Amino acid sequence: MDGNILDPDGAHERLAAWKGRIDKLAADTQAMSEQLKEVRVTATDPGGLVEVTIDSAGALSDIKLTGKIKSSDPNAVSSAIMATFAAAKNQLAQRSQEIIADTMGTDSAAARAIADSVGAQLITDREPAPAQHPDDEDNENRSFMEKW
């Protein structure tokens, strides 16, 4: 192939190579999509109050509260839930970007665009804050019901 655009054989080879790249991109995109659909992330707050699980879209799919919430301030529980949800979304973004890199590579403009989009939708700056326990407050060991 000498690059002459009027060369039918050369044009045919260039079209075949182009089609091969498009077919590979389509297969890689399909594989990436299938893997991304299956991702689930579970995060636990540092204070051990809550565990959240999110699905591949970043939607909350499960939440588990531990017995520690009985002796915790309701605001601390609420903050722990929200911060842990945010941490799970950050983990989901990271895992999704790993899948994109593994299936489509890091040199592809399409892969970079998809990874950037995932990051923009999921990544948050909010980090889990340690939950406050009654021992940390002036309220000694009273439950949150007693504090109201």
mmCIF file of C-alpha atoms in Angstrom:
data_model
loop_
_atom_site.group_PDB
_atom_site.id
_atom_site.type_symbol
_atom_site.label_atom_id
_atom_site.label_comp_id
_atom_site.label_asym_id
_atom_site.label_seq_id
_atom_site.Cartn_x
_atom_site.Cartn_y
_atom_site.Cartn_z
ATOM 1 C CA MET A 1 0.000 0.000 0.000
ATOM 2 C CA ASP A 2 1.689 3.198 -1.168
ATOM 3 C CA GLY A 3 -0.913 5.696 0.121
ATOM 4 C CA ASN A 4 -2.228 6.642 -3.318
ATOM 5 C CA ILE A 5 -5.960 7.224 -2.860
ATOM 6 C CA LEU A 6 -6.602 6.223 -6.453
ATOM 7 C CA ASP A 7 -5.087 2.773 -5.830
ATOM 8 C CA PRO A 8 -8.111 0.424 -5.487
ATOM 9 C CA ASP A 9 -6.157 -2.257 -3.633
ATOM 10 C CA GLY A 10 -4.735 0.285 -1.187
ATOM 11 C CA ALA A 11 -8.156 1.814 -0.606
ATOM 12 C CA HIS A 12 -9.611 -1.626 0.015
ATOM 13 C CA GLU A 13 -6.876 -2.390 2.572
ATOM 14 C CA ARG A 14 -7.436 0.930 4.364
ATOM 15 C CA LEU A 15 -11.200 0.308 4.497
ATOM 16 C CA ALA A 16 -10.641 -3.229 5.809
ATOM 17 C CA ALA A 17 -8.279 -1.918 8.508
ATOM 18 C CA TRP A 18 -10.747 0.819 9.438
ATOM 19 C CA LYS A 19 -13.598 -1.709 9.663
ATOM 20 C CA GLY A 20 -11.425 -3.938 11.831
ATOM 21 C CA ARG A 21 -10.794 -1.062 14.265
ATOM 22 C CA ILE A 22 -14.511 -0.218 14.360
ATOM 23 C CA ASP A 23 -15.450 -3.870 14.960
ATOM 24 C CA LYS A 24 -12.912 -4.117 17.794
ATOM 25 C CA LEU A 25 -14.181 -0.872 19.341
ATOM 26 C CA ALA A 26 -17.762 -2.179 19.172
ATOM 27 C CA ALA A 27 -16.777 -5.505 20.795
ATOM 28 C CA ASP A 28 -14.749 -3.742 23.511
ATOM 29 C CA THR A 29 -17.620 -1.355 24.194
ATOM 30 C CA GLN A 30 -20.067 -4.255 24.512
ATOM 31 C CA ALA A 31 -17.744 -6.113 26.900
ATOM 32 C CA MET A 32 -17.269 -2.952 28.959
ATOM 33 C CA SER A 33 -21.011 -2.331 29.115
ATOM 34 C CA GLU A 34 -21.723 -5.862 30.313
ATOM 35 C CA GLN A 35 -19.088 -5.625 33.041
ATOM 36 C CA LEU A 36 -20.272 -2.197 34.171
ATOM 37 C CA LYS A 37 -23.864 -3.439 34.532
ATOM 38 C CA GLU A 38 -22.699 -6.063 37.028
ATOM 39 C CA VAL A 39 -20.737 -3.764 39.343
ATOM 40 C CA ARG A 40 -21.964 -3.434 42.921
ATOM 41 C CA VAL A 41 -20.087 -1.582 45.637
ATOM 42 C CA THR A 42 -20.456 -1.866 49.400
ATOM 43 C CA ALA A 43 -18.934 0.671 51.795
ATOM 44 C CA THR A 44 -18.896 0.844 55.580
ATOM 45 C CA ASP A 45 -18.455 4.010 57.596
ATOM 46 C CA PRO A 46 -15.361 4.275 59.806
ATOM 47 C CA GLY A 47 -17.490 4.339 62.966
ATOM 48 C CA GLY A 48 -19.206 1.079 62.067
ATOM 49 C CA LEU A 49 -22.723 2.522 62.119
ATOM 50 C CA VAL A 50 -23.804 1.821 58.563
ATOM 51 C CA GLU A 51 -23.052 -0.244 55.488
ATOM 52 C CA VAL A 52 -24.427 0.823 52.125
ATOM 53 C CA THR A 53 -24.503 -1.034 48.827
ATOM 54 C CA ILE A 54 -25.039 0.717 45.520
ATOM 55 C CA ASP A 55 -25.693 -0.654 42.064
ATOM 56 C CA SER A 56 -23.921 0.103 38.818
ATOM 57 C CA ALA A 57 -25.880 3.338 38.346
ATOM 58 C CA GLY A 58 -24.954 4.621 41.808
ATOM 59 C CA ALA A 59 -28.432 3.987 43.221
ATOM 60 C CA LEU A 60 -28.770 2.750 46.779
ATOM 61 C CA SER A 61 -29.653 -0.949 46.683
ATOM 62 C CA ASP A 62 -29.146 -1.897 50.344
ATOM 63 C CA ILE A 63 -28.483 -0.257 53.674
ATOM 64 C CA LYS A 64 -27.610 -1.980 56.927
ATOM 65 C CA LEU A 65 -27.543 -0.194 60.234
ATOM 66 C CA THR A 66 -25.646 -1.725 63.130
ATOM 67 C CA GLY A 67 -26.637 -1.798 66.776
ATOM 68 C CA LYS A 68 -24.255 1.098 67.359
ATOM 69 C CA ILE A 69 -26.952 3.488 66.135
ATOM 70 C CA LYS A 70 -28.865 2.947 69.403
ATOM 71 C CA SER A 71 -26.224 4.867 71.313
ATOM 72 C CA SER A 72 -25.477 7.430 68.613
ATOM 73 C CA ASP A 73 -26.781 10.878 67.936
ATOM 74 C CA PRO A 74 -29.336 10.801 65.083
ATOM 75 C CA ASN A 75 -27.398 13.548 63.275
ATOM 76 C CA ALA A 76 -24.249 11.420 63.461
ATOM 77 C CA VAL A 77 -26.151 8.460 61.998
ATOM 78 C CA SER A 78 -27.542 10.621 59.211
ATOM 79 C CA SER A 79 -24.088 12.027 58.454
ATOM 80 C CA ALA A 80 -22.585 8.531 58.482
ATOM 81 C CA ILE A 81 -25.196 7.316 56.000
ATOM 82 C CA MET A 82 -24.664 10.212 53.614
ATOM 83 C CA ALA A 83 -20.863 10.117 53.844
ATOM 84 C CA THR A 84 -20.776 6.348 53.355
ATOM 85 C CA PHE A 85 -23.081 6.631 50.357
ATOM 86 C CA ALA A 86 -20.710 9.243 48.887
ATOM 87 C CA ALA A 87 -17.704 6.997 49.578
ATOM 88 C CA ALA A 88 -19.458 4.107 47.818
ATOM 89 C CA LYS A 89 -20.100 6.310 44.779
ATOM 90 C CA ASN A 90 -16.409 7.252 44.690
ATOM 91 C CA GLN A 91 -15.477 3.552 44.859
ATOM 92 C CA LEU A 92 -17.968 2.806 42.075
ATOM 93 C CA ALA A 93 -16.432 5.530 39.895
ATOM 94 C CA GLN A 94 -12.953 4.129 40.489
ATOM 95 C CA ARG A 95 -14.022 0.544 39.744
ATOM 96 C CA SER A 96 -15.917 1.655 36.632
ATOM 97 C CA GLN A 97 -12.904 3.557 35.355
ATOM 98 C CA GLU A 98 -10.744 0.454 35.921
ATOM 99 C CA ILE A 99 -13.187 -1.617 33.858
ATOM 100 C CA ILE A 100 -13.152 0.978 31.095
ATOM 101 C CA ALA A 101 -9.344 1.000 31.029
ATOM 102 C CA ASP A 102 -9.171 -2.815 31.078
ATOM 103 C CA THR A 103 -11.664 -3.321 28.254
ATOM 104 C CA MET A 104 -11.044 -0.308 26.029
ATOM 105 C CA GLY A 105 -7.551 0.781 26.986
ATOM 106 C CA THR A 106 -6.334 4.169 28.076
ATOM 107 C CA ASP A 107 -5.283 5.466 24.659
ATOM 108 C CA SER A 108 -8.773 5.488 23.187
ATOM 109 C CA ALA A 109 -10.546 8.849 22.956
ATOM 110 C CA ALA A 110 -13.847 7.006 23.414
ATOM 111 C CA ALA A 111 -12.580 5.315 26.585
ATOM 112 C CA ARG A 112 -11.366 8.628 28.000
ATOM 113 C CA ALA A 113 -14.710 10.279 27.228
ATOM 114 C CA ILE A 114 -16.647 7.464 28.897
ATOM 115 C CA ALA A 115 -14.339 7.474 31.944
ATOM 116 C CA ASP A 116 -14.682 11.254 32.259
ATOM 117 C CA SER A 117 -18.464 10.985 32.058
ATOM 118 C CA VAL A 118 -18.562 8.281 34.737
ATOM 119 C CA GLY A 119 -16.330 10.374 36.967
ATOM 120 C CA ALA A 120 -18.464 13.474 36.518
ATOM 121 C CA GLN A 121 -21.619 11.551 37.427
ATOM 122 C CA LEU A 122 -20.300 9.681 40.449
ATOM 123 C CA ILE A 123 -17.254 11.257 42.070
ATOM 124 C CA THR A 124 -17.949 13.417 45.072
ATOM 125 C CA ASP A 125 -15.611 15.316 47.364
ATOM 126 C CA ARG A 126 -17.488 14.296 50.465
ATOM 127 C CA GLU A 127 -15.561 11.805 52.571
ATOM 128 C CA PRO A 128 -16.962 9.768 55.432
ATOM 129 C CA ALA A 129 -16.667 11.590 58.717
ATOM 130 C CA PRO A 130 -16.106 9.616 61.871
ATOM 131 C CA ALA A 131 -19.395 9.116 63.657
ATOM 132 C CA GLN A 132 -19.736 10.734 67.031
ATOM 133 C CA HIS A 133 -20.454 8.383 69.855
ATOM 134 C CA PRO A 134 -21.965 9.406 73.162
ATOM 135 C CA ASP A 135 -18.590 8.872 74.815
ATOM 136 C CA ASP A 136 -17.255 11.718 72.684
ATOM 137 C CA GLU A 137 -19.907 14.130 73.878
ATOM 138 C CA ASP A 138 -20.878 15.660 77.205
ATOM 139 C CA ASN A 139 -23.929 13.389 77.293
ATOM 140 C CA GLU A 140 -22.031 10.426 78.738
ATOM 141 C CA ASN A 141 -23.611 7.066 77.856
ATOM 142 C CA ARG A 142 -27.212 8.081 77.257
ATOM 143 C CA SER A 143 -28.997 6.806 74.151
ATOM 144 C CA PHE A 144 -30.173 9.276 71.561
ATOM 145 C CA MET A 145 -33.758 8.787 72.793
ATOM 146 C CA GLU A 146 -32.712 10.092 76.193
ATOM 147 C CA LYS A 147 -31.051 13.121 74.621
ATOM 148 C CA TRP A 148 -34.286 14.334 73.040
#
